PDB file of C-alpha atoms in Angstrom:
ATOM      1  CA  MET N 238       0.000   0.000   0.000  1.00 46.00           C
ATOM      2  CA  ALA N 239       1.474   3.337  -1.028  1.00 48.00           C
ATOM      3  CA  LYS N 240       2.488   5.612   1.779  1.00 47.00           C
ATOM      4  CA  LYS N 241       0.668   8.857   2.121  1.00 48.00           C
ATOM      5  CA  ILE N 242       2.881  11.828   1.427  1.00 47.00           C
ATOM      6  CA  LYS N 243       2.646  14.286   4.254  1.00 47.00           C
ATOM      7  CA  LYS N 244       2.134  17.836   3.219  1.00 46.00           C
ATOM      8  CA  LYS N 245       4.706  20.238   4.583  1.00 44.00           C
ATOM      9  CA  LYS N 246       3.299  22.777   6.984  1.00 44.00           C
ATOM     10  CA  LYS N 247       3.367  26.276   5.681  1.00 45.00           C
ATOM     11  CA  VAL N 248       5.513  28.552   7.811  1.00 43.00           C
ATOM     12  CA  LYS N 249       3.950  31.943   8.283  1.00 45.00           C
ATOM     13  CA  PRO N 250       6.371  34.810   7.881  1.00 47.00           C
ATOM     14  CA  SER N 251       6.929  37.055  10.887  1.00 49.00           C
ATOM     15  CA  THR N 252       5.076  40.341  11.155  1.00 53.00           C
ATOM     16  CA  ALA N 253       8.322  42.185  10.504  1.00 56.00           C
ATOM     17  CA  ILE N 254       8.905  40.302   7.261  1.00 53.00           C
ATOM     18  CA  VAL N 255       5.344  40.968   6.130  1.00 52.00           C
ATOM     19  CA  ARG N 256       5.856  44.670   6.794  1.00 57.00           C
ATOM     20  CA  GLU N 257       9.015  44.593   4.696  1.00 56.00           C
ATOM     21  CA  VAL N 258       7.177  42.907   1.818  1.00 57.00           C
ATOM     22  CA  LEU N 259       4.345  45.408   1.983  1.00 56.00           C
ATOM     23  CA  GLN N 260       6.806  48.285   2.049  1.00 59.00           C
ATOM     24  CA  LYS N 261       8.503  46.903  -1.049  1.00 55.00           C
ATOM     25  CA  VAL N 262       5.159  46.671  -2.795  1.00 53.00           C
ATOM     26  CA  GLU N 263       4.257  50.220  -1.756  1.00 55.00           C
ATOM     27  CA  ASP N 264       7.518  51.452  -3.253  1.00 58.00           C
ATOM     28  CA  LEU N 265       6.414  50.064  -6.612  1.00 53.00           C
ATOM     29  CA  VAL N 266       3.005  51.742  -6.541  1.00 51.00           C
ATOM     30  CA  PRO N 267       2.649  55.532  -6.880  1.00 53.00           C
ATOM     31  CA  ALA N 268       0.775  57.521  -4.263  1.00 56.00           C
ATOM     32  CA  GLY N 269      -2.792  58.357  -5.142  1.00 57.00           C
ATOM     33  CA  ASP N 270      -6.262  56.879  -4.838  1.00 58.00           C
ATOM     34  CA  PRO N 271      -6.192  54.077  -2.157  1.00 58.00           C
ATOM     35  CA  LEU N 272      -8.708  51.937  -4.091  1.00 56.00           C
ATOM     36  CA  GLN N 273      -6.709  52.219  -7.311  1.00 62.00           C
ATOM     37  CA  ASN N 274      -3.502  51.475  -5.384  1.00 63.00           C
ATOM     38  CA  ALA N 275      -5.079  48.370  -3.870  1.00 66.00           C
ATOM     39  CA  LYS N 276      -5.868  47.103  -7.362  1.00 66.00           C
ATOM     40  CA  GLU N 277      -2.335  47.820  -8.562  1.00 67.00           C
ATOM     41  CA  ILE N 278      -0.824  46.088  -5.521  1.00 62.00           C
ATOM     42  CA  SER N 279      -3.019  43.076  -6.220  1.00 65.00           C
ATOM     43  CA  GLN N 280      -1.702  42.950  -9.781  1.00 67.00           C
ATOM     44  CA  VAL N 281       1.905  43.246  -8.602  1.00 62.00           C
ATOM     45  CA  LEU N 282       1.472  40.278  -6.274  1.00 60.00           C
ATOM     46  CA  LYS N 283      -0.019  38.185  -9.069  1.00 64.00           C
ATOM     47  CA  ASN N 284       2.685  38.810 -11.611  1.00 65.00           C
ATOM     48  CA  LYS N 285       6.071  37.181 -12.047  1.00 60.00           C
ATOM     49  CA  ALA N 286       7.778  39.897  -9.998  1.00 66.00           C
ATOM     50  CA  LYS N 287       6.235  38.516  -6.795  1.00 71.00           C
ATOM     51  CA  ARG N 288       9.160  36.228  -5.974  1.00 74.00           C
ATOM     52  CA  LYS N 289      11.687  38.972  -6.687  1.00 76.00           C
ATOM     53  CA  ILE N 290       9.768  41.379  -4.446  1.00 76.00           C
ATOM     54  CA  VAL N 291       9.664  38.887  -1.581  1.00 77.00           C
ATOM     55  CA  GLU N 292      13.333  37.945  -1.958  1.00 80.00           C
ATOM     56  CA  SER N 293      14.369  41.596  -1.994  1.00 83.00           C
ATOM     57  CA  ALA N 294      12.255  42.391   1.053  1.00 84.00           C
ATOM     58  CA  LEU N 295      13.593  39.395   2.961  1.00 87.00           C
ATOM     59  CA  LEU N 296      17.173  40.374   2.129  1.00 90.00           C
ATOM     60  CA  ARG N 297      16.599  43.894   3.404  1.00 89.00           C
ATOM     61  CA  TYR N 298      15.005  42.526   6.569  1.00 92.00           C
ATOM     62  CA  PHE N 299      17.865  40.163   7.380  1.00 93.00           C
ATOM     63  CA  GLN N 300      20.461  42.835   6.614  1.00 94.00           C
ATOM     64  CA  LYS N 301      18.764  45.139   9.114  1.00 95.00           C
ATOM     65  CA  GLU N 302      18.681  42.344  11.689  1.00 96.00           C
ATOM     66  CA  GLU N 303      22.366  41.574  11.119  1.00 96.00           C
ATOM     67  CA  LEU N 304      23.293  45.172  11.922  1.00 97.00           C
ATOM     68  CA  LYS N 305      21.264  45.451  15.129  1.00 97.00           C
ATOM     69  CA  PRO N 306      23.648  43.681  17.574  1.00 97.00           C
ATOM     70  CA  TYR N 307      26.478  45.909  16.341  1.00 98.00           C
ATOM     71  CA  GLN N 308      24.307  49.020  16.567  1.00 98.00           C
ATOM     72  CA  ALA N 309      23.569  48.033  20.176  1.00 98.00           C
ATOM     73  CA  GLU N 310      27.324  47.936  20.804  1.00 98.00           C
ATOM     74  CA  LEU N 311      27.638  51.453  19.384  1.00 98.00           C
ATOM     75  CA  ILE N 312      25.233  52.645  22.082  1.00 98.00           C
ATOM     76  CA  LYS N 313      27.487  51.069  24.741  1.00 98.00           C
ATOM     77  CA  LEU N 314      30.482  52.799  23.192  1.00 98.00           C
ATOM     78  CA  GLN N 315      28.614  56.096  23.238  1.00 98.00           C
ATOM     79  CA  VAL N 316      27.718  55.681  26.926  1.00 98.00           C
ATOM     80  CA  HIS N 317      31.345  54.831  27.738  1.00 98.00           C
ATOM     81  CA  LEU N 318      32.601  58.005  26.039  1.00 98.00           C
ATOM     82  CA  GLU N 319      30.070  60.065  27.961  1.00 97.00           C
ATOM     83  CA  LYS N 320      31.054  58.520  31.317  1.00 97.00           C
ATOM     84  CA  THR N 321      34.777  58.912  30.761  1.00 98.00           C
ATOM     85  CA  GLY N 322      34.668  62.332  29.091  1.00 98.00           C
ATOM     86  CA  GLN N 323      36.356  60.990  25.965  1.00 98.00           C
ATOM     87  CA  LYS N 324      35.694  62.189  22.411  1.00 98.00           C
ATOM     88  CA  MET N 325      35.628  60.637  18.956  1.00 98.00           C
ATOM     89  CA  ILE N 326      36.133  62.146  15.495  1.00 98.00           C
ATOM     90  CA  ILE N 327      35.223  60.010  12.468  1.00 98.00           C
ATOM     91  CA  LEU N 328      36.011  61.230   8.964  1.00 98.00           C
ATOM     92  CA  PHE N 329      34.002  59.878   6.030  1.00 98.00           C
ATOM     93  CA  ASP N 330      35.797  60.719   2.807  1.00 98.00           C
ATOM     94  CA  GLY N 331      35.950  59.137  -0.636  1.00 97.00           C
ATOM     95  CA  ARG N 332      34.403  59.321  -4.069  1.00 95.00           C
ATOM     96  CA  ASP N 333      30.891  60.543  -4.762  1.00 93.00           C
ATOM     97  CA  ALA N 334      28.208  57.833  -4.449  1.00 94.00           C
ATOM     98  CA  SER N 335      30.576  55.625  -2.439  1.00 96.00           C
ATOM     99  CA  GLY N 336      28.076  55.059   0.385  1.00 96.00           C
ATOM    100  CA  LYS N 337      29.270  57.506   3.042  1.00 97.00           C
ATOM    101  CA  GLY N 338      25.862  58.970   3.870  1.00 96.00           C
ATOM    102  CA  GLY N 339      24.078  55.626   4.061  1.00 96.00           C
ATOM    103  CA  THR N 340      26.756  54.253   6.375  1.00 98.00           C
ATOM    104  CA  ILE N 341      26.503  57.288   8.661  1.00 98.00           C
ATOM    105  CA  ARG N 342      22.737  56.789   8.898  1.00 98.00           C
ATOM    106  CA  ARG N 343      23.171  53.141   9.967  1.00 98.00           C
ATOM    107  CA  ILE N 344      25.799  54.088  12.547  1.00 98.00           C
ATOM    108  CA  THR N 345      23.657  56.775  14.164  1.00 98.00           C
ATOM    109  CA  ARG N 346      20.279  55.000  13.736  1.00 97.00           C
ATOM    110  CA  TYR N 347      19.797  54.178  17.437  1.00 97.00           C
ATOM    111  CA  MET N 348      22.340  56.500  19.060  1.00 97.00           C
ATOM    112  CA  ASN N 349      21.505  59.154  21.640  1.00 96.00           C
ATOM    113  CA  GLU N 350      21.081  62.311  19.558  1.00 96.00           C
ATOM    114  CA  ARG N 351      22.358  64.503  22.386  1.00 96.00           C
ATOM    115  CA  HIS N 352      25.811  62.958  22.220  1.00 97.00           C
ATOM    116  CA  TYR N 353      26.655  62.844  18.529  1.00 98.00           C
ATOM    117  CA  ARG N 354      26.659  65.239  15.583  1.00 98.00           C
ATOM    118  CA  VAL N 355      26.846  64.693  11.833  1.00 98.00           C
ATOM    119  CA  VAL N 356      28.747  67.555  10.215  1.00 98.00           C
ATOM    120  CA  ALA N 357      28.423  68.113   6.452  1.00 97.00           C
ATOM    121  CA  LEU N 358      29.826  71.543   5.684  1.00 97.00           C
ATOM    122  CA  GLY N 359      28.865  73.259   2.454  1.00 91.00           C
ATOM    123  CA  LYS N 360      30.937  75.587   0.329  1.00 90.00           C
ATOM    124  CA  PRO N 361      32.973  78.080   2.382  1.00 94.00           C
ATOM    125  CA  THR N 362      31.651  81.624   2.555  1.00 93.00           C
ATOM    126  CA  GLU N 363      33.662  84.510   1.127  1.00 94.00           C
ATOM    127  CA  THR N 364      34.875  85.293   4.651  1.00 95.00           C
ATOM    128  CA  GLN N 365      35.851  81.673   5.317  1.00 95.00           C
ATOM    129  CA  LYS N 366      37.848  81.602   2.081  1.00 92.00           C
ATOM    130  CA  THR N 367      40.142  84.262   3.594  1.00 94.00           C
ATOM    131  CA  GLU N 368      40.666  82.228   6.793  1.00 96.00           C
ATOM    132  CA  LEU N 369      42.691  79.150   7.662  1.00 96.00           C
ATOM    133  CA  HIS N 370      41.256  76.136   5.786  1.00 97.00           C
ATOM    134  CA  MET N 371      41.082  74.055   8.986  1.00 98.00           C
ATOM    135  CA  LYS N 372      39.324  76.753  11.032  1.00 98.00           C
ATOM    136  CA  ARG N 373      35.737  75.922  10.135  1.00 98.00           C
ATOM    137  CA  TYR N 374      36.377  72.220  10.807  1.00 98.00           C
ATOM    138  CA  ILE N 375      38.120  72.878  14.122  1.00 98.00           C
ATOM    139  CA  GLU N 376      35.033  74.806  15.219  1.00 97.00           C
ATOM    140  CA  GLN N 377      33.020  71.583  14.780  1.00 98.00           C
ATOM    141  CA  LEU N 378      35.262  69.257  16.823  1.00 98.00           C
ATOM    142  CA  PRO N 379      33.575  67.289  19.627  1.00 98.00           C
ATOM    143  CA  HIS N 380      33.381  68.239  23.272  1.00 97.00           C
ATOM    144  CA  ALA N 381      33.781  65.714  26.099  1.00 98.00           C
ATOM    145  CA  GLY N 382      31.506  62.671  25.709  1.00 98.00           C
ATOM    146  CA  GLU N 383      30.586  63.428  22.094  1.00 98.00           C
ATOM    147  CA  ILE N 384      31.088  61.760  18.714  1.00 98.00           C
ATOM    148  CA  VAL N 385      31.335  63.925  15.597  1.00 98.00           C
ATOM    149  CA  LEU N 386      30.984  62.291  12.191  1.00 98.00           C
ATOM    150  CA  PHE N 387      32.238  64.407   9.294  1.00 98.00           C
ATOM    151  CA  ASP N 388      30.428  63.659   6.034  1.00 98.00           C
ATOM    152  CA  ARG N 389      33.414  64.847   4.000  1.00 97.00           C
ATOM    153  CA  SER N 390      36.119  66.513   6.012  1.00 98.00           C
ATOM    154  CA  TRP N 391      39.128  68.815   5.765  1.00 98.00           C
ATOM    155  CA  TYR N 392      40.463  66.267   3.249  1.00 98.00           C
ATOM    156  CA  ASN N 393      38.345  67.971   0.594  1.00 97.00           C
ATOM    157  CA  ARG N 394      41.510  70.043   0.209  1.00 98.00           C
ATOM    158  CA  ALA N 395      43.384  66.881  -0.808  1.00 98.00           C
ATOM    159  CA  MET N 396      40.802  65.481  -3.243  1.00 96.00           C
ATOM    160  CA  VAL N 397      37.882  67.508  -4.610  1.00 94.00           C
ATOM    161  CA  GLU N 398      39.354  70.999  -4.376  1.00 96.00           C
ATOM    162  CA  PRO N 399      42.568  70.428  -6.359  1.00 97.00           C
ATOM    163  CA  VAL N 400      40.843  68.287  -8.999  1.00 96.00           C
ATOM    164  CA  MET N 401      38.027  70.798  -9.523  1.00 93.00           C
ATOM    165  CA  GLY N 402      40.273  73.851  -9.295  1.00 94.00           C
ATOM    166  CA  PHE N 403      38.732  75.116  -6.039  1.00 94.00           C
ATOM    167  CA  CYS N 404      42.156  75.717  -4.470  1.00 96.00           C
ATOM    168  CA  THR N 405      45.616  76.670  -5.710  1.00 96.00           C
ATOM    169  CA  GLN N 406      48.500  74.239  -6.068  1.00 97.00           C
ATOM    170  CA  LYS N 407      50.265  76.052  -3.228  1.00 97.00           C
ATOM    171  CA  GLN N 408      47.257  75.648  -0.919  1.00 97.00           C
ATOM    172  CA  TYR N 409      47.079  71.953  -1.813  1.00 98.00           C
ATOM    173  CA  GLU N 410      50.778  71.365  -1.100  1.00 98.00           C
ATOM    174  CA  GLN N 411      50.656  73.290   2.180  1.00 98.00           C
ATOM    175  CA  PHE N 412      47.683  71.254   3.341  1.00 98.00           C
ATOM    176  CA  LEU N 413      49.415  67.917   2.703  1.00 98.00           C
ATOM    177  CA  LYS N 414      52.484  69.186   4.533  1.00 98.00           C
ATOM    178  CA  ARG N 415      50.681  70.425   7.661  1.00 98.00           C
ATOM    179  CA  VAL N 416      47.559  68.311   8.140  1.00 98.00           C
ATOM    180  CA  LEU N 417      49.182  65.564  10.239  1.00 98.00           C
ATOM    181  CA  ASP N 418      50.431  68.156  12.715  1.00 98.00           C
ATOM    182  CA  TYR N 419      46.880  69.444  13.124  1.00 98.00           C
ATOM    183  CA  GLU N 420      45.535  65.940  13.660  1.00 98.00           C
ATOM    184  CA  ARG N 421      48.177  65.182  16.270  1.00 98.00           C
ATOM    185  CA  SER N 422      47.152  68.333  18.122  1.00 98.00           C
ATOM    186  CA  PHE N 423      43.529  67.116  18.115  1.00 98.00           C
ATOM    187  CA  VAL N 424      44.398  63.863  19.912  1.00 97.00           C
ATOM    188  CA  GLU N 425      47.282  64.986  22.131  1.00 97.00           C
ATOM    189  CA  ASP N 426      44.951  65.308  25.137  1.00 96.00           C
ATOM    190  CA  GLY N 427      44.867  61.497  25.275  1.00 96.00           C
ATOM    191  CA  LYS N 428      41.069  61.537  25.371  1.00 97.00           C
ATOM    192  CA  THR N 429      40.258  61.953  21.679  1.00 98.00           C
ATOM    193  CA  TYR N 430      39.989  59.190  19.083  1.00 98.00           C
ATOM    194  CA  LEU N 431      40.438  60.019  15.401  1.00 98.00           C
ATOM    195  CA  LEU N 432      39.297  57.550  12.755  1.00 98.00           C
ATOM    196  CA  LYS N 433      39.904  58.352   9.062  1.00 98.00           C
ATOM    197  CA  LEU N 434      37.800  56.384   6.551  1.00 98.00           C
ATOM    198  CA  TYR N 435      38.062  56.501   2.767  1.00 98.00           C
ATOM    199  CA  PHE N 436      35.135  54.863   0.928  1.00 98.00           C
ATOM    200  CA  SER N 437      36.283  53.235  -2.305  1.00 98.00           C
ATOM    201  CA  VAL N 438      33.695  52.413  -4.972  1.00 97.00           C
ATOM    202  CA  SER N 439      34.486  50.960  -8.402  1.00 96.00           C
ATOM    203  CA  LYS N 440      33.983  53.078 -11.512  1.00 95.00           C
ATOM    204  CA  GLU N 441      31.252  50.752 -12.814  1.00 96.00           C
ATOM    205  CA  GLU N 442      29.311  50.793  -9.540  1.00 96.00           C
ATOM    206  CA  GLN N 443      29.633  54.561  -9.237  1.00 96.00           C
ATOM    207  CA  LYS N 444      28.181  54.921 -12.748  1.00 93.00           C
ATOM    208  CA  ARG N 445      25.271  52.642 -11.851  1.00 94.00           C
ATOM    209  CA  ARG N 446      24.511  54.678  -8.729  1.00 94.00           C
ATOM    210  CA  PHE N 447      24.648  57.950 -10.661  1.00 92.00           C
ATOM    211  CA  GLU N 448      22.168  56.574 -13.205  1.00 90.00           C
ATOM    212  CA  ARG N 449      19.834  55.632 -10.382  1.00 89.00           C
ATOM    213  CA  ARG N 450      20.054  59.153  -8.975  1.00 88.00           C
ATOM    214  CA  LYS N 451      19.274  60.693 -12.353  1.00 85.00           C
ATOM    215  CA  ASN N 452      16.162  58.552 -12.811  1.00 84.00           C
ATOM    216  CA  ASP N 453      14.833  58.589  -9.244  1.00 83.00           C
ATOM    217  CA  PRO N 454      13.066  61.834  -8.219  1.00 84.00           C
ATOM    218  CA  LEU N 455      13.725  60.980  -4.556  1.00 82.00           C
ATOM    219  CA  ARG N 456      17.487  60.866  -5.168  1.00 84.00           C
ATOM    220  CA  GLN N 457      17.987  63.586  -7.775  1.00 81.00           C
ATOM    221  CA  TRP N 458      18.880  66.117  -5.077  1.00 81.00           C
ATOM    222  CA  LYS N 459      22.062  64.108  -4.434  1.00 79.00           C
ATOM    223  CA  LEU N 460      23.469  64.940  -7.872  1.00 80.00           C
ATOM    224  CA  SER N 461      25.972  67.792  -7.734  1.00 78.00           C
ATOM    225  CA  GLU N 462      28.299  69.581 -10.117  1.00 72.00           C
ATOM    226  CA  VAL N 463      31.149  67.365  -8.953  1.00 78.00           C
ATOM    227  CA  ASP N 464      29.047  64.195  -9.393  1.00 79.00           C
ATOM    228  CA  LEU N 465      28.378  65.018 -13.032  1.00 78.00           C
ATOM    229  CA  GLN N 466      32.132  65.165 -13.723  1.00 89.00           C
ATOM    230  CA  ALA N 467      33.254  62.327 -11.452  1.00 91.00           C
ATOM    231  CA  GLN N 468      33.366  59.666 -14.160  1.00 93.00           C
ATOM    232  CA  GLU N 469      35.288  61.852 -16.607  1.00 93.00           C
ATOM    233  CA  LEU N 470      37.772  62.846 -13.889  1.00 95.00           C
ATOM    234  CA  TRP N 471      38.119  59.319 -12.495  1.00 95.00           C
ATOM    235  CA  ASP N 472      41.881  59.058 -13.101  1.00 95.00           C
ATOM    236  CA  GLU N 473      42.568  62.512 -11.648  1.00 96.00           C
ATOM    237  CA  PHE N 474      40.699  61.617  -8.448  1.00 96.00           C
ATOM    238  CA  THR N 475      42.595  58.319  -8.255  1.00 97.00           C
ATOM    239  CA  GLU N 476      45.937  60.108  -8.520  1.00 97.00           C
ATOM    240  CA  LYS N 477      44.915  62.460  -5.712  1.00 98.00           C
ATOM    241  CA  LYS N 478      43.760  59.528  -3.593  1.00 98.00           C
ATOM    242  CA  TYR N 479      47.181  57.879  -3.956  1.00 98.00           C
ATOM    243  CA  ARG N 480      49.062  61.043  -3.018  1.00 98.00           C
ATOM    244  CA  MET N 481      46.745  61.707  -0.067  1.00 98.00           C
ATOM    245  CA  LEU N 482      47.373  58.231   1.352  1.00 98.00           C
ATOM    246  CA  GLU N 483      51.094  58.520   0.669  1.00 98.00           C
ATOM    247  CA  LYS N 484      51.411  61.858   2.494  1.00 98.00           C
ATOM    248  CA  THR N 485      48.801  61.597   5.270  1.00 98.00           C
ATOM    249  CA  HIS N 486      48.717  57.935   6.327  1.00 98.00           C
ATOM    250  CA  ALA N 487      50.815  57.626   9.491  1.00 98.00           C
ATOM    251  CA  PRO N 488      51.026  55.101  12.364  1.00 96.00           C
ATOM    252  CA  ASP N 489      49.486  57.623  14.778  1.00 96.00           C
ATOM    253  CA  SER N 490      46.953  58.921  12.191  1.00 98.00           C
ATOM    254  CA  PRO N 491      46.147  56.020   9.866  1.00 98.00           C
ATOM    255  CA  TRP N 492      43.694  55.759   7.000  1.00 98.00           C
ATOM    256  CA  TYR N 493      41.330  52.822   6.489  1.00 98.00           C
ATOM    257  CA  VAL N 494      39.945  52.211   3.017  1.00 98.00           C
ATOM    258  CA  ILE N 495      36.430  50.726   2.896  1.00 98.00           C
ATOM    259  CA  ARG N 496      35.531  48.732  -0.237  1.00 98.00           C
ATOM    260  CA  SER N 497      31.939  49.857  -0.707  1.00 98.00           C
ATOM    261  CA  ASP N 498      30.518  48.247  -3.862  1.00 98.00           C
ATOM    262  CA  ASP N 499      28.485  46.065  -1.485  1.00 97.00           C
ATOM    263  CA  LYS N 500      26.743  48.691   0.634  1.00 97.00           C
ATOM    264  CA  HIS N 501      25.613  46.352   3.396  1.00 97.00           C
ATOM    265  CA  ARG N 502      29.025  44.785   3.935  1.00 98.00           C
ATOM    266  CA  ALA N 503      30.651  48.225   3.907  1.00 98.00           C
ATOM    267  CA  ARG N 504      28.229  49.434   6.582  1.00 98.00           C
ATOM    268  CA  LEU N 505      28.697  46.385   8.788  1.00 98.00           C
ATOM    269  CA  GLU N 506      32.486  46.372   8.549  1.00 98.00           C
ATOM    270  CA  THR N 507      32.674  50.109   9.226  1.00 98.00           C
ATOM    271  CA  ILE N 508      30.701  49.643  12.438  1.00 98.00           C
ATOM    272  CA  LYS N 509      33.048  46.828  13.451  1.00 98.00           C
ATOM    273  CA  LEU N 510      36.052  49.075  12.822  1.00 98.00           C
ATOM    274  CA  ILE N 511      34.571  51.816  15.019  1.00 98.00           C
ATOM    275  CA  LEU N 512      33.900  49.309  17.806  1.00 98.00           C
ATOM    276  CA  ASN N 513      37.502  48.117  17.578  1.00 97.00           C
ATOM    277  CA  THR N 514      38.820  51.637  18.049  1.00 97.00           C
ATOM    278  CA  VAL N 515      37.627  52.066  21.646  1.00 97.00           C
ATOM    279  CA  ASP N 516      37.975  49.657  24.580  1.00 96.00           C
ATOM    280  CA  TYR N 517      34.529  50.413  25.971  1.00 97.00           C
ATOM    281  CA  GLU N 518      32.724  48.964  28.985  1.00 95.00           C
ATOM    282  CA  GLY N 519      30.120  46.217  28.597  1.00 95.00           C
ATOM    283  CA  ARG N 520      31.427  44.817  25.315  1.00 97.00           C
ATOM    284  CA  ASP N 521      29.650  41.671  24.118  1.00 97.00           C
ATOM    285  CA  TYR N 522      32.611  39.353  23.564  1.00 94.00           C
ATOM    286  CA  SER N 523      30.413  36.742  21.887  1.00 95.00           C
ATOM    287  CA  LEU N 524      29.998  39.144  18.982  1.00 96.00           C
ATOM    288  CA  ASP N 525      32.644  39.016  16.262  1.00 95.00           C
ATOM    289  CA  ILE N 526      33.887  42.557  15.674  1.00 95.00           C
ATOM    290  CA  SER N 527      36.950  41.661  13.624  1.00 95.00           C
ATOM    291  CA  PRO N 528      36.741  43.680  10.377  1.00 96.00           C
ATOM    292  CA  ASP N 529      36.786  41.697   7.133  1.00 97.00           C
ATOM    293  CA  PRO N 530      40.228  42.260   5.530  1.00 97.00           C
ATOM    294  CA  GLU N 531      38.611  42.136   2.081  1.00 97.00           C
ATOM    295  CA  ILE N 532      36.466  45.166   2.955  1.00 98.00           C
ATOM    296  CA  VAL N 533      38.614  47.134   5.420  1.00 98.00           C
ATOM    297  CA  ILE N 534      42.070  47.879   4.011  1.00 98.00           C
ATOM    298  CA  PRO N 535      44.701  49.788   6.048  1.00 98.00           C
ATOM    299  CA  GLY N 536      46.094  52.788   4.183  1.00 98.00           C
ATOM    300  CA  ASP N 537      49.616  51.372   3.849  1.00 98.00           C
ATOM    301  CA  LYS N 538      48.212  48.141   2.405  1.00 98.00           C
ATOM    302  CA  GLU N 539      46.122  50.123  -0.095  1.00 98.00           C
ATOM    303  CA  LEU N 540      49.256  51.959  -1.200  1.00 98.00           C
ATOM    304  CA  GLU N 541      50.959  48.617  -1.862  1.00 98.00           C
ATOM    305  CA  ILE N 542      47.963  47.454  -3.903  1.00 97.00           C
ATOM    306  CA  MET N 543      47.927  50.652  -5.957  1.00 97.00           C
ATOM    307  CA  ARG N 544      51.675  50.490  -6.615  1.00 97.00           C
ATOM    308  CA  GLU N 545      51.284  46.927  -7.842  1.00 96.00           C
ATOM    309  CA  GLN N 546      48.432  48.033 -10.132  1.00 95.00           C
ATOM    310  CA  GLN N 547      50.631  50.747 -11.581  1.00 94.00           C
ATOM    311  CA  ARG N 548      53.497  48.306 -12.110  1.00 94.00           C
ATOM    312  CA  ARG N 549      51.283  45.675 -13.741  1.00 94.00           C
ATOM    313  CA  TYR N 550      48.806  47.789 -15.718  1.00 92.00           C
ATOM    314  CA  GLY N 551      50.614  51.088 -16.049  1.00 92.00           C
ATOM    315  CA  LYS N 552      47.912  52.945 -14.081  1.00 90.00           C
ATOM    316  CA  PHE N 553      45.925  52.942 -10.848  1.00 91.00           C
ATOM    317  CA  ILE N 554      42.536  51.200 -10.901  1.00 85.00           C
ATOM    318  CA  PHE N 555      40.881  51.877  -7.539  1.00 84.00           C
TER     319      PHE N 555
END
């Protein structure tokens, strides 16, 4: 007698996953008449895109969940800095569309807003142009118990400004010569941590992200004059990146290069790197906070890689 085949029980997705799926569907349907939207949503769920929608939503959900234990550790770090009166400066530099802003948002997502600041300075005023380049950044440095995250920093003078002609060659050379002395003065109190991050995106991925910005009305505001020229000036920016690392990576003020084609991995590994910088109280030692060496590259190692590229291909690639 043939055995009866037991039907597998259907596992209901969690409420959180359902919310993610619904959000993904809502993203595909324009705002407007609720009844019309309901019909359009129904059609979306019936078509062949259903599996892709669910897979995408599930991926986003699990990526968020993977970050949460590390984001909880960031809160502990923040509390430790507040208790001990220590300070932290984190620089987020790199090419346009390399994922700096998105990473900053994940880092600060659950932090106490009273004890951190995100600083994204615009173009200097006419008065500021006559002052010391570092002055307006120094004015934004953290006080005791605070973390300041610079979304682009004083290193604009080493990358964007010389490439775009926003500073003179003399100003550029003087900056490279003096910047390490400034940074040493920032941390000489023994209570300030300085972490310098350079986000490195490939030329192909940068182009893809720019195209998305052009075609998405919610992202078009991100496109700037520099963005529109970034692809054409790729080699010039790469040359400036190499010289910046060569002149401003030091044992007491190191750079870390973050490979950011995979946004989620870049965000996770950046958080791990931050957690590794401070020996804070209450650390969860069951959590692996060792940065992935394929994503987080010390500045001196990146220089070796770039020199090998130049030797082998006759030019820098990253």
